[in-house]
Short mmCIF file of C-alpha atoms in Angstrom, two decimals:
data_model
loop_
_atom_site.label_atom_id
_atom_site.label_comp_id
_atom_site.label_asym_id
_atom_site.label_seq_id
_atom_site.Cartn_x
_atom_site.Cartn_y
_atom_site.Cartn_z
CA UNK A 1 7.86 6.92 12.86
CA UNK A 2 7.02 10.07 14.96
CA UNK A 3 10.41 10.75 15.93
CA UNK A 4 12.05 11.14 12.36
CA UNK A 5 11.81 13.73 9.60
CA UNK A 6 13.37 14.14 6.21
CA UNK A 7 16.61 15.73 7.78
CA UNK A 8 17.01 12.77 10.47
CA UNK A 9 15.92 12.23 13.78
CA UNK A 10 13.85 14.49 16.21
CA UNK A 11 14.17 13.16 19.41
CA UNK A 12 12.51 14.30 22.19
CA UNK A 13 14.31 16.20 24.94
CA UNK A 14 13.68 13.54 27.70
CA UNK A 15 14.88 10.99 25.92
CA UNK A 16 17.84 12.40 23.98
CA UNK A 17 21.29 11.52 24.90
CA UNK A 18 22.11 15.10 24.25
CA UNK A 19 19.76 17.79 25.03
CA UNK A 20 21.44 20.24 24.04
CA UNK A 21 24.81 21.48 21.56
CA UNK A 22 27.03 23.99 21.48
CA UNK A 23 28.90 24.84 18.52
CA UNK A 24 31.40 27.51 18.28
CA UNK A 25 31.76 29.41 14.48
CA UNK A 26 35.19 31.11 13.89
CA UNK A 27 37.49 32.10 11.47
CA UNK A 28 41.03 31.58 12.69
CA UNK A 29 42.44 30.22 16.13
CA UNK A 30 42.60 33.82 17.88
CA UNK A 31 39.07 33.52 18.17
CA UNK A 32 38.51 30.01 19.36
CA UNK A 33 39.80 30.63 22.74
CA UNK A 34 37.11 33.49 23.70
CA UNK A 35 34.75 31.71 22.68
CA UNK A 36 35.68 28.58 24.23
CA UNK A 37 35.67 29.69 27.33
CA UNK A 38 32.21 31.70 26.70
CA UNK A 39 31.05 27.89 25.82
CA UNK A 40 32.50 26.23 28.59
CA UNK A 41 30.67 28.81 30.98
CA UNK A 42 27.44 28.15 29.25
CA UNK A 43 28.19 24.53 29.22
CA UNK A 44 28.53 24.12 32.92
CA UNK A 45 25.80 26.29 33.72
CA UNK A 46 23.32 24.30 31.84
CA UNK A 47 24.94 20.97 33.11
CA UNK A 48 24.07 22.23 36.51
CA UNK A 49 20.47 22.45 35.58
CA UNK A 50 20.37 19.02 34.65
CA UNK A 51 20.33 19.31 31.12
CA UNK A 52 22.96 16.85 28.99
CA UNK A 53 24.93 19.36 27.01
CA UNK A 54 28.12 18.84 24.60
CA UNK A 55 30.59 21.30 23.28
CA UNK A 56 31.74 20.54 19.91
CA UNK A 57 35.05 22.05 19.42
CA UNK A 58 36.51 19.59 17.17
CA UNK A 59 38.36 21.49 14.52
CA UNK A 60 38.22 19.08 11.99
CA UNK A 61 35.06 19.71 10.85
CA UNK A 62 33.12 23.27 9.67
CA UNK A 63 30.18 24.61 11.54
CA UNK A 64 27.80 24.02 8.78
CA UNK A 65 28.16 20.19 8.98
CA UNK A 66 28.51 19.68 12.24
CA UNK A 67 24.84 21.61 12.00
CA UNK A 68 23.69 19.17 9.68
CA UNK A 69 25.37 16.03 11.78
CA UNK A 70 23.28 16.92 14.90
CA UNK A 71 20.37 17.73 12.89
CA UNK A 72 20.29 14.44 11.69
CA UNK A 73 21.35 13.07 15.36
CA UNK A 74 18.45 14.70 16.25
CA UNK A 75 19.50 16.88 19.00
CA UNK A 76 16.45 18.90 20.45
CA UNK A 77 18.36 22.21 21.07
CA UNK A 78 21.45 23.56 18.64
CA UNK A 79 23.53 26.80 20.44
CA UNK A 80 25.83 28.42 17.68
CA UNK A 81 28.07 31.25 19.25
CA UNK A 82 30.74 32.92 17.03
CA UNK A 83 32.48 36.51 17.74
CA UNK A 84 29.84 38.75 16.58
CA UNK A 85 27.56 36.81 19.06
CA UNK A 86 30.51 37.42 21.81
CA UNK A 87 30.48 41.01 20.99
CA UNK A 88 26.83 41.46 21.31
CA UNK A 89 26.71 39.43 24.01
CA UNK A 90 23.93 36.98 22.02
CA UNK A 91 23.65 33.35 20.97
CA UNK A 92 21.64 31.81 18.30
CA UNK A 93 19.35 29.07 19.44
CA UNK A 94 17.85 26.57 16.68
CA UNK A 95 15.14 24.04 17.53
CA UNK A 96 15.20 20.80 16.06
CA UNK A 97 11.24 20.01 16.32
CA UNK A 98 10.45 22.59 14.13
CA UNK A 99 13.86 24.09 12.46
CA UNK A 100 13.05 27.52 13.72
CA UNK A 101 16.39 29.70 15.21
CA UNK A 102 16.29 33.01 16.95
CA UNK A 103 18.84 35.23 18.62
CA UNK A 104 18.93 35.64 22.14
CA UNK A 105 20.82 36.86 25.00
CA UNK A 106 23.40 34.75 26.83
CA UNK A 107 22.34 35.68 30.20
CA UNK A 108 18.84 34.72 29.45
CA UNK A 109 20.16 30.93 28.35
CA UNK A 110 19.44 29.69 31.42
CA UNK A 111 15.93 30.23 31.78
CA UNK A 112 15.12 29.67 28.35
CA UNK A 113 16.59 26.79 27.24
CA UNK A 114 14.67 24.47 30.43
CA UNK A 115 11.30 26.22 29.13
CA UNK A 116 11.96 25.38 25.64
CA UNK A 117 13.14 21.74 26.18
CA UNK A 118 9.93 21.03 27.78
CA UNK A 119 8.14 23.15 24.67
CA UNK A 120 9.67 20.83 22.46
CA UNK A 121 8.84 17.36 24.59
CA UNK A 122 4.89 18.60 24.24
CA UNK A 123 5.28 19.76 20.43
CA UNK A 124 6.56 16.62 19.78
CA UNK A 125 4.00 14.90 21.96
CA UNK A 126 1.17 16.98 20.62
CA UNK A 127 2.25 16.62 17.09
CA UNK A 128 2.20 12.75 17.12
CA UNK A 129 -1.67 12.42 18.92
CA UNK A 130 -2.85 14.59 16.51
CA UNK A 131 -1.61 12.08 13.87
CA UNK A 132 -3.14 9.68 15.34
CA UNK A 133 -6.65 11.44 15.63
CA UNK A 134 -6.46 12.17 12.27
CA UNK A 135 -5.69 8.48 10.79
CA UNK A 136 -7.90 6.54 13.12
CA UNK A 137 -11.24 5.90 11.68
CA UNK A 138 -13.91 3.53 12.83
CA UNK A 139 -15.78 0.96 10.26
#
């Protein structure tokens, strides 16, 4: 019951199938193949960490739900990078613990995301022992 909200699962990062997502956003198929390859790049990098990564290029589908599809999946970390992102060299990074997003850099990806899986494991962690402090009573 700790691992579940109203928008689906939240899984924790060590035992997710898939830590993290990447999902590109573009308008027409000029665009896909920059930021493909930005993706793949990221991708790989992260895969060399050790972290369990997919790229969700499948085009029949629009950003927004495949947002909502790994939401409910419950995939810790959500990476959305379209070509404003390529231009300013940023990505957005969404948490799935606590539904927050920011904007980052891309070159700082790599150091952030290991650092925020494990944020997430003790969030998660934390949030569910304070539960249980806070329902157990003695008689």
């Amino acid at each position: 019951m700790g691992h579940a909200d109203n928008n689906g699962l939240v899984l924790p990062p060590k035992l997710a199938p898939i830590q993290v997502v990447i999902i590109p956003i573009y308008k027409n198929v000029e665009q896909i193949g920059a930021l493909s390859e930005a993706a793949v790049k990221i991708k790989a990098g992260l895969e060399s960490l050790g972290i369990s990564v997919k790229y969700d290029d499948r085009d029949n589908n629009k950003p927004g739900w495949k947002f909502a599809e790994y939401e409910l999946k419950g995939v810790p970390v959500r990476l959305a990078i379209g070509p404003r992102d390529l231009e300013n060299n940023t990505i957005e990074v969404a948490r799935r613990d606590n539904l927050t997003k920011e904007t980052i850099p891309i070159d700082k990806v790599y150091e952030l995301i290991p650092k925020l899986l494990d944020d997430i494991q003790a969030n998660i962690y934390n949030k569910a022992l304070n539960f249980r402090k806070e329902n157990t009573f003695l008689y």
